[in-house]
């Protein structure tokens, strides 16, 4: 009811009318013109229109597209995950800077709402905004996240009051999660359908590597100087 079958699946199962109905519904939802008439470009073996146009007769084309996308996106996934590892140490940093326990834990609750609020806010954006302006939105979010982390590092180093530390920390957290959600959202569109699962899985592999290495690095940085944690991870944004 809420998640219909794909038009390709319906067409290849001999249900073209239902496939057209799904396309019509999606076109209304996204504000674009639906494909009408016969499904002349749907392939029985699977694959999307872009892939059929670029890789048919040239299997190496799909591999080249996958390789170029992976070269750019895998480091991006690694850095995005690494740049959010300071989340795990924010409570310790706040307490070490003299923030009262009650204030620190209240701030942490607000801080952790980012993983709920940010995806909801991004989901409310116009349907074509992220696809049309993905790079611009990504660059702006990166700059905001890095800037706020550097400001947080300076405040930590100066032992700024609670009224500054907590709001800046929450804002930096929101920007970091926004960056992660954007990367997660736009990545599949850079891979042809035939290798989309492999490409996305490879990116997630680099993401997991960052989640393994991040805490190890952060723990050592914390021993040297607390401000180094947000400062170094700002460079990963």
PDB file of C-alpha atoms in Angstrom:
ATOM      1  CA  UNK A   1       0.000   0.000   0.000  1.00  0.00           C
ATOM      2  CA  UNK A   2       2.659   2.506   1.067  1.00  0.00           C
ATOM      3  CA  UNK A   3       5.609   1.109  -0.920  1.00  0.00           C
ATOM      4  CA  UNK A   4       4.432   0.032  -4.393  1.00  0.00           C
ATOM      5  CA  UNK A   5       6.305  -2.366  -6.631  1.00  0.00           C
ATOM      6  CA  UNK A   6       8.649  -0.739  -9.151  1.00  0.00           C
ATOM      7  CA  UNK A   7       7.291  -0.094 -12.663  1.00  0.00           C
ATOM      8  CA  UNK A   8      10.028  -2.308 -14.100  1.00  0.00           C
ATOM      9  CA  UNK A   9       9.003  -5.232 -11.888  1.00  0.00           C
ATOM     10  CA  UNK A  10       5.325  -4.832 -12.775  1.00  0.00           C
ATOM     11  CA  UNK A  11       6.023  -4.553 -16.511  1.00  0.00           C
ATOM     12  CA  UNK A  12       8.275  -7.602 -16.612  1.00  0.00           C
ATOM     13  CA  UNK A  13       5.527  -9.541 -14.806  1.00  0.00           C
ATOM     14  CA  UNK A  14       2.991  -8.687 -17.496  1.00  0.00           C
ATOM     15  CA  UNK A  15       1.226  -5.907 -15.576  1.00  0.00           C
ATOM     16  CA  UNK A  16       1.861  -2.802 -17.732  1.00  0.00           C
ATOM     17  CA  UNK A  17      -1.251  -0.907 -16.599  1.00  0.00           C
ATOM     18  CA  UNK A  18      -0.214  -1.142 -12.936  1.00  0.00           C
ATOM     19  CA  UNK A  19       3.312  -0.075 -13.929  1.00  0.00           C
ATOM     20  CA  UNK A  20       1.927   3.025 -15.664  1.00  0.00           C
ATOM     21  CA  UNK A  21      -0.263   3.789 -12.620  1.00  0.00           C
ATOM     22  CA  UNK A  22       2.814   3.747 -10.367  1.00  0.00           C
ATOM     23  CA  UNK A  23       4.687   6.064 -12.755  1.00  0.00           C
ATOM     24  CA  UNK A  24       1.714   8.434 -12.862  1.00  0.00           C
ATOM     25  CA  UNK A  25       1.503   8.535  -9.061  1.00  0.00           C
ATOM     26  CA  UNK A  26       5.239   9.165  -8.697  1.00  0.00           C
ATOM     27  CA  UNK A  27       5.164  11.906 -11.333  1.00  0.00           C
ATOM     28  CA  UNK A  28       2.387  13.722  -9.482  1.00  0.00           C
ATOM     29  CA  UNK A  29       4.312  13.412  -6.204  1.00  0.00           C
ATOM     30  CA  UNK A  30       7.564  14.725  -7.729  1.00  0.00           C
ATOM     31  CA  UNK A  31       5.980  17.347  -9.960  1.00  0.00           C
ATOM     32  CA  UNK A  32       7.331  15.955 -13.229  1.00  0.00           C
ATOM     33  CA  UNK A  33       5.755  14.651 -16.423  1.00  0.00           C
ATOM     34  CA  UNK A  34       5.154  10.920 -16.473  1.00  0.00           C
ATOM     35  CA  UNK A  35       6.258   8.578 -19.218  1.00  0.00           C
ATOM     36  CA  UNK A  36       3.265   7.553 -21.307  1.00  0.00           C
ATOM     37  CA  UNK A  37       2.594   4.917 -23.929  1.00  0.00           C
ATOM     38  CA  UNK A  38       4.519   1.689 -24.337  1.00  0.00           C
ATOM     39  CA  UNK A  39       7.438   0.784 -22.118  1.00  0.00           C
ATOM     40  CA  UNK A  40       9.831   0.553 -25.030  1.00  0.00           C
ATOM     41  CA  UNK A  41      12.907   1.396 -22.938  1.00  0.00           C
ATOM     42  CA  UNK A  42      12.356  -1.081 -20.111  1.00  0.00           C
ATOM     43  CA  UNK A  43      14.718  -4.013 -20.333  1.00  0.00           C
ATOM     44  CA  UNK A  44      13.664  -7.499 -19.306  1.00  0.00           C
ATOM     45  CA  UNK A  45      17.053  -8.159 -17.746  1.00  0.00           C
ATOM     46  CA  UNK A  46      16.892  -5.071 -15.566  1.00  0.00           C
ATOM     47  CA  UNK A  47      18.740  -1.769 -15.583  1.00  0.00           C
ATOM     48  CA  UNK A  48      17.660   1.832 -15.940  1.00  0.00           C
ATOM     49  CA  UNK A  49      17.429   4.055 -19.002  1.00  0.00           C
ATOM     50  CA  UNK A  50      20.734   5.792 -18.384  1.00  0.00           C
ATOM     51  CA  UNK A  51      22.584   2.536 -18.058  1.00  0.00           C
ATOM     52  CA  UNK A  52      20.949   1.071 -21.145  1.00  0.00           C
ATOM     53  CA  UNK A  53      22.039   4.102 -23.151  1.00  0.00           C
ATOM     54  CA  UNK A  54      25.602   4.184 -21.861  1.00  0.00           C
ATOM     55  CA  UNK A  55      26.596   0.568 -21.337  1.00  0.00           C
ATOM     56  CA  UNK A  56      24.751  -1.429 -23.985  1.00  0.00           C
ATOM     57  CA  UNK A  57      27.324  -2.717 -26.443  1.00  0.00           C
ATOM     58  CA  UNK A  58      30.151  -1.451 -24.220  1.00  0.00           C
ATOM     59  CA  UNK A  59      30.348  -3.387 -20.914  1.00  0.00           C
ATOM     60  CA  UNK A  60      33.499  -1.492 -19.986  1.00  0.00           C
ATOM     61  CA  UNK A  61      31.535   1.776 -19.849  1.00  0.00           C
ATOM     62  CA  UNK A  62      29.669   0.707 -16.727  1.00  0.00           C
ATOM     63  CA  UNK A  63      32.965  -0.267 -15.104  1.00  0.00           C
ATOM     64  CA  UNK A  64      34.487   3.115 -15.942  1.00  0.00           C
ATOM     65  CA  UNK A  65      31.523   4.963 -14.463  1.00  0.00           C
ATOM     66  CA  UNK A  66      31.721   2.823 -11.324  1.00  0.00           C
ATOM     67  CA  UNK A  67      35.477   3.380 -10.963  1.00  0.00           C
ATOM     68  CA  UNK A  68      35.285   7.172 -11.371  1.00  0.00           C
ATOM     69  CA  UNK A  69      32.388   7.477  -8.935  1.00  0.00           C
ATOM     70  CA  UNK A  70      34.047   5.210  -6.383  1.00  0.00           C
ATOM     71  CA  UNK A  71      37.352   7.126  -6.532  1.00  0.00           C
ATOM     72  CA  UNK A  72      35.529  10.311  -5.534  1.00  0.00           C
ATOM     73  CA  UNK A  73      32.830   8.955  -3.221  1.00  0.00           C
ATOM     74  CA  UNK A  74      34.780   6.412  -1.133  1.00  0.00           C
ATOM     75  CA  UNK A  75      37.124   9.049   0.369  1.00  0.00           C
ATOM     76  CA  UNK A  76      34.105  11.308   0.866  1.00  0.00           C
ATOM     77  CA  UNK A  77      32.318   8.606   2.852  1.00  0.00           C
ATOM     78  CA  UNK A  78      35.480   7.941   4.869  1.00  0.00           C
ATOM     79  CA  UNK A  79      35.990  11.620   5.718  1.00  0.00           C
ATOM     80  CA  UNK A  80      32.306  12.204   6.484  1.00  0.00           C
ATOM     81  CA  UNK A  81      32.240   9.349   8.983  1.00  0.00           C
ATOM     82  CA  UNK A  82      35.584  10.379  10.462  1.00  0.00           C
ATOM     83  CA  UNK A  83      34.374  13.962  10.828  1.00  0.00           C
ATOM     84  CA  UNK A  84      31.461  12.872  12.998  1.00  0.00           C
ATOM     85  CA  UNK A  85      33.499  10.793  15.461  1.00  0.00           C
ATOM     86  CA  UNK A  86      33.886  13.739  17.831  1.00  0.00           C
ATOM     87  CA  UNK A  87      30.216  13.127  18.776  1.00  0.00           C
ATOM     88  CA  UNK A  88      31.346  10.338  21.093  1.00  0.00           C
ATOM     89  CA  UNK A  89      33.529  12.671  23.138  1.00  0.00           C
ATOM     90  CA  UNK A  90      31.358  15.766  23.428  1.00  0.00           C
ATOM     91  CA  UNK A  91      30.060  14.867  26.894  1.00  0.00           C
ATOM     92  CA  UNK A  92      33.566  14.283  28.244  1.00  0.00           C
ATOM     93  CA  UNK A  93      34.761  17.548  26.699  1.00  0.00           C
ATOM     94  CA  UNK A  94      31.868  19.517  28.208  1.00  0.00           C
ATOM     95  CA  UNK A  95      32.386  18.052  31.680  1.00  0.00           C
ATOM     96  CA  UNK A  96      36.149  18.635  31.528  1.00  0.00           C
ATOM     97  CA  UNK A  97      35.478  22.290  30.679  1.00  0.00           C
ATOM     98  CA  UNK A  98      33.520  22.837  33.857  1.00  0.00           C
ATOM     99  CA  UNK A  99      29.991  22.438  32.496  1.00  0.00           C
ATOM    100  CA  UNK A 100      27.650  21.255  35.253  1.00  0.00           C
ATOM    101  CA  UNK A 101      26.461  17.661  34.951  1.00  0.00           C
ATOM    102  CA  UNK A 102      22.804  18.652  34.617  1.00  0.00           C
ATOM    103  CA  UNK A 103      23.537  21.179  31.879  1.00  0.00           C
ATOM    104  CA  UNK A 104      25.855  18.780  30.057  1.00  0.00           C
ATOM    105  CA  UNK A 105      23.293  15.975  30.010  1.00  0.00           C
ATOM    106  CA  UNK A 106      20.486  18.304  28.949  1.00  0.00           C
ATOM    107  CA  UNK A 107      22.701  19.586  26.160  1.00  0.00           C
ATOM    108  CA  UNK A 108      23.522  16.016  25.167  1.00  0.00           C
ATOM    109  CA  UNK A 109      19.828  15.193  24.838  1.00  0.00           C
ATOM    110  CA  UNK A 110      19.332  18.162  22.513  1.00  0.00           C
ATOM    111  CA  UNK A 111      22.531  17.236  20.690  1.00  0.00           C
ATOM    112  CA  UNK A 112      21.271  13.704  19.994  1.00  0.00           C
ATOM    113  CA  UNK A 113      18.038  14.937  18.428  1.00  0.00           C
ATOM    114  CA  UNK A 114      20.023  15.732  15.284  1.00  0.00           C
ATOM    115  CA  UNK A 115      19.684  12.194  13.905  1.00  0.00           C
ATOM    116  CA  UNK A 116      15.906  12.530  14.078  1.00  0.00           C
ATOM    117  CA  UNK A 117      15.364  16.167  13.149  1.00  0.00           C
ATOM    118  CA  UNK A 118      17.863  16.582  10.293  1.00  0.00           C
ATOM    119  CA  UNK A 119      16.547  13.716   8.082  1.00  0.00           C
ATOM    120  CA  UNK A 120      12.993  14.983   8.638  1.00  0.00           C
ATOM    121  CA  UNK A 121      13.967  18.525   7.625  1.00  0.00           C
ATOM    122  CA  UNK A 122      15.811  17.323   4.533  1.00  0.00           C
ATOM    123  CA  UNK A 123      12.839  15.150   3.651  1.00  0.00           C
ATOM    124  CA  UNK A 124      10.654  18.260   3.607  1.00  0.00           C
ATOM    125  CA  UNK A 125      12.764  19.951   0.935  1.00  0.00           C
ATOM    126  CA  UNK A 126      11.357  20.131  -2.627  1.00  0.00           C
ATOM    127  CA  UNK A 127      11.758  16.827  -4.420  1.00  0.00           C
ATOM    128  CA  UNK A 128      14.215  18.016  -7.083  1.00  0.00           C
ATOM    129  CA  UNK A 129      16.298  20.322  -4.914  1.00  0.00           C
ATOM    130  CA  UNK A 130      18.874  17.776  -3.767  1.00  0.00           C
ATOM    131  CA  UNK A 131      19.260  16.214  -7.217  1.00  0.00           C
ATOM    132  CA  UNK A 132      19.605  19.537  -9.018  1.00  0.00           C
ATOM    133  CA  UNK A 133      21.744  21.323  -6.446  1.00  0.00           C
ATOM    134  CA  UNK A 134      23.422  18.372  -4.711  1.00  0.00           C
ATOM    135  CA  UNK A 135      26.978  19.660  -5.045  1.00  0.00           C
ATOM    136  CA  UNK A 136      26.151  23.191  -3.929  1.00  0.00           C
ATOM    137  CA  UNK A 137      24.193  22.013  -0.887  1.00  0.00           C
ATOM    138  CA  UNK A 138      26.982  19.563  -0.040  1.00  0.00           C
ATOM    139  CA  UNK A 139      29.705  22.225  -0.223  1.00  0.00           C
ATOM    140  CA  UNK A 140      27.713  24.680   1.914  1.00  0.00           C
ATOM    141  CA  UNK A 141      27.009  22.017   4.543  1.00  0.00           C
ATOM    142  CA  UNK A 142      30.696  20.984   4.590  1.00  0.00           C
ATOM    143  CA  UNK A 143      31.801  24.575   5.135  1.00  0.00           C
ATOM    144  CA  UNK A 144      29.246  25.128   7.899  1.00  0.00           C
ATOM    145  CA  UNK A 145      30.204  21.920   9.700  1.00  0.00           C
ATOM    146  CA  UNK A 146      33.948  22.630   9.484  1.00  0.00           C
ATOM    147  CA  UNK A 147      33.524  26.257  10.572  1.00  0.00           C
ATOM    148  CA  UNK A 148      31.400  25.376  13.582  1.00  0.00           C
ATOM    149  CA  UNK A 149      33.821  22.638  14.648  1.00  0.00           C
ATOM    150  CA  UNK A 150      36.724  25.089  14.490  1.00  0.00           C
ATOM    151  CA  UNK A 151      34.716  27.584  16.552  1.00  0.00           C
ATOM    152  CA  UNK A 152      33.941  24.805  19.044  1.00  0.00           C
ATOM    153  CA  UNK A 153      37.642  23.918  19.236  1.00  0.00           C
ATOM    154  CA  UNK A 154      38.515  27.559  19.962  1.00  0.00           C
ATOM    155  CA  UNK A 155      35.832  27.787  22.659  1.00  0.00           C
ATOM    156  CA  UNK A 156      37.052  24.579  24.278  1.00  0.00           C
ATOM    157  CA  UNK A 157      40.620  25.850  24.263  1.00  0.00           C
ATOM    158  CA  UNK A 158      39.539  29.172  25.800  1.00  0.00           C
ATOM    159  CA  UNK A 159      37.309  27.391  28.346  1.00  0.00           C
ATOM    160  CA  UNK A 160      34.307  29.408  27.210  1.00  0.00           C
ATOM    161  CA  UNK A 161      31.130  29.492  29.293  1.00  0.00           C
ATOM    162  CA  UNK A 162      28.385  26.878  29.017  1.00  0.00           C
ATOM    163  CA  UNK A 163      26.088  29.316  27.220  1.00  0.00           C
ATOM    164  CA  UNK A 164      28.484  29.247  24.252  1.00  0.00           C
ATOM    165  CA  UNK A 165      29.807  25.682  24.329  1.00  0.00           C
ATOM    166  CA  UNK A 166      26.475  23.865  24.251  1.00  0.00           C
ATOM    167  CA  UNK A 167      24.743  25.850  21.437  1.00  0.00           C
ATOM    168  CA  UNK A 168      27.837  25.720  19.218  1.00  0.00           C
ATOM    169  CA  UNK A 169      28.259  21.991  19.901  1.00  0.00           C
ATOM    170  CA  UNK A 170      24.608  21.319  19.036  1.00  0.00           C
ATOM    171  CA  UNK A 171      24.848  23.405  15.851  1.00  0.00           C
ATOM    172  CA  UNK A 172      28.021  21.604  14.764  1.00  0.00           C
ATOM    173  CA  UNK A 173      26.351  18.266  15.422  1.00  0.00           C
ATOM    174  CA  UNK A 174      23.356  19.206  13.296  1.00  0.00           C
ATOM    175  CA  UNK A 175      25.596  20.249  10.408  1.00  0.00           C
ATOM    176  CA  UNK A 176      27.661  17.060  10.646  1.00  0.00           C
ATOM    177  CA  UNK A 177      24.569  14.869  10.549  1.00  0.00           C
ATOM    178  CA  UNK A 178      23.192  16.956   7.694  1.00  0.00           C
ATOM    179  CA  UNK A 179      26.384  16.308   5.759  1.00  0.00           C
ATOM    180  CA  UNK A 180      26.170  12.562   6.411  1.00  0.00           C
ATOM    181  CA  UNK A 181      22.503  12.398   5.335  1.00  0.00           C
ATOM    182  CA  UNK A 182      23.266  14.337   2.140  1.00  0.00           C
ATOM    183  CA  UNK A 183      26.153  12.030   1.224  1.00  0.00           C
ATOM    184  CA  UNK A 184      23.978   8.996   1.947  1.00  0.00           C
ATOM    185  CA  UNK A 185      21.142  10.408  -0.180  1.00  0.00           C
ATOM    186  CA  UNK A 186      23.036  11.428  -3.293  1.00  0.00           C
ATOM    187  CA  UNK A 187      25.533   8.551  -3.527  1.00  0.00           C
ATOM    188  CA  UNK A 188      23.290   5.994  -5.336  1.00  0.00           C
ATOM    189  CA  UNK A 189      22.585   8.445  -8.169  1.00  0.00           C
ATOM    190  CA  UNK A 190      26.261   8.435  -9.154  1.00  0.00           C
ATOM    191  CA  UNK A 191      26.295   4.712 -10.002  1.00  0.00           C
ATOM    192  CA  UNK A 192      24.578   2.955 -12.927  1.00  0.00           C
ATOM    193  CA  UNK A 193      21.794   0.604 -11.781  1.00  0.00           C
ATOM    194  CA  UNK A 194      23.754  -2.543 -12.673  1.00  0.00           C
ATOM    195  CA  UNK A 195      26.574  -1.711 -10.251  1.00  0.00           C
ATOM    196  CA  UNK A 196      24.668   0.499  -7.823  1.00  0.00           C
ATOM    197  CA  UNK A 197      24.598  -2.074  -5.020  1.00  0.00           C
ATOM    198  CA  UNK A 198      28.315  -2.800  -5.399  1.00  0.00           C
ATOM    199  CA  UNK A 199      29.223   0.880  -5.556  1.00  0.00           C
ATOM    200  CA  UNK A 200      27.128   1.830  -2.564  1.00  0.00           C
ATOM    201  CA  UNK A 201      28.434  -1.146  -0.589  1.00  0.00           C
ATOM    202  CA  UNK A 202      32.031  -0.136  -1.342  1.00  0.00           C
ATOM    203  CA  UNK A 203      31.325   3.370  -0.046  1.00  0.00           C
ATOM    204  CA  UNK A 204      29.815   1.915   3.136  1.00  0.00           C
ATOM    205  CA  UNK A 205      32.974  -0.174   3.605  1.00  0.00           C
ATOM    206  CA  UNK A 206      35.048   3.014   3.778  1.00  0.00           C
ATOM    207  CA  UNK A 207      32.425   4.463   6.120  1.00  0.00           C
ATOM    208  CA  UNK A 208      32.869   1.536   8.513  1.00  0.00           C
ATOM    209  CA  UNK A 209      36.654   1.807   8.363  1.00  0.00           C
ATOM    210  CA  UNK A 210      36.360   5.423   9.509  1.00  0.00           C
ATOM    211  CA  UNK A 211      34.107   4.366  12.372  1.00  0.00           C
ATOM    212  CA  UNK A 212      36.804   1.909  13.473  1.00  0.00           C
ATOM    213  CA  UNK A 213      39.743   4.302  13.186  1.00  0.00           C
ATOM    214  CA  UNK A 214      37.928   7.432  14.401  1.00  0.00           C
ATOM    215  CA  UNK A 215      37.556   6.508  18.079  1.00  0.00           C
ATOM    216  CA  UNK A 216      41.154   5.279  18.245  1.00  0.00           C
ATOM    217  CA  UNK A 217      42.460   8.588  16.901  1.00  0.00           C
ATOM    218  CA  UNK A 218      40.098  10.679  19.034  1.00  0.00           C
ATOM    219  CA  UNK A 219      41.163   8.916  22.226  1.00  0.00           C
ATOM    220  CA  UNK A 220      44.805   9.751  21.566  1.00  0.00           C
ATOM    221  CA  UNK A 221      44.038  13.352  20.597  1.00  0.00           C
ATOM    222  CA  UNK A 222      42.020  13.794  23.769  1.00  0.00           C
ATOM    223  CA  UNK A 223      45.069  12.867  25.829  1.00  0.00           C
ATOM    224  CA  UNK A 224      47.133  15.551  24.129  1.00  0.00           C
ATOM    225  CA  UNK A 225      44.622  18.386  24.132  1.00  0.00           C
ATOM    226  CA  UNK A 226      40.835  18.419  24.173  1.00  0.00           C
ATOM    227  CA  UNK A 227      40.484  21.129  21.546  1.00  0.00           C
ATOM    228  CA  UNK A 228      42.348  18.910  19.072  1.00  0.00           C
ATOM    229  CA  UNK A 229      39.357  16.549  18.783  1.00  0.00           C
ATOM    230  CA  UNK A 230      36.924  18.990  17.112  1.00  0.00           C
ATOM    231  CA  UNK A 231      39.785  20.848  15.373  1.00  0.00           C
ATOM    232  CA  UNK A 232      41.267  17.790  13.650  1.00  0.00           C
ATOM    233  CA  UNK A 233      37.893  16.339  12.733  1.00  0.00           C
ATOM    234  CA  UNK A 234      36.861  19.686  11.233  1.00  0.00           C
ATOM    235  CA  UNK A 235      39.476  18.975   8.556  1.00  0.00           C
ATOM    236  CA  UNK A 236      37.550  15.832   7.578  1.00  0.00           C
ATOM    237  CA  UNK A 237      34.363  17.708   6.752  1.00  0.00           C
TER     238      UNK A 237
END
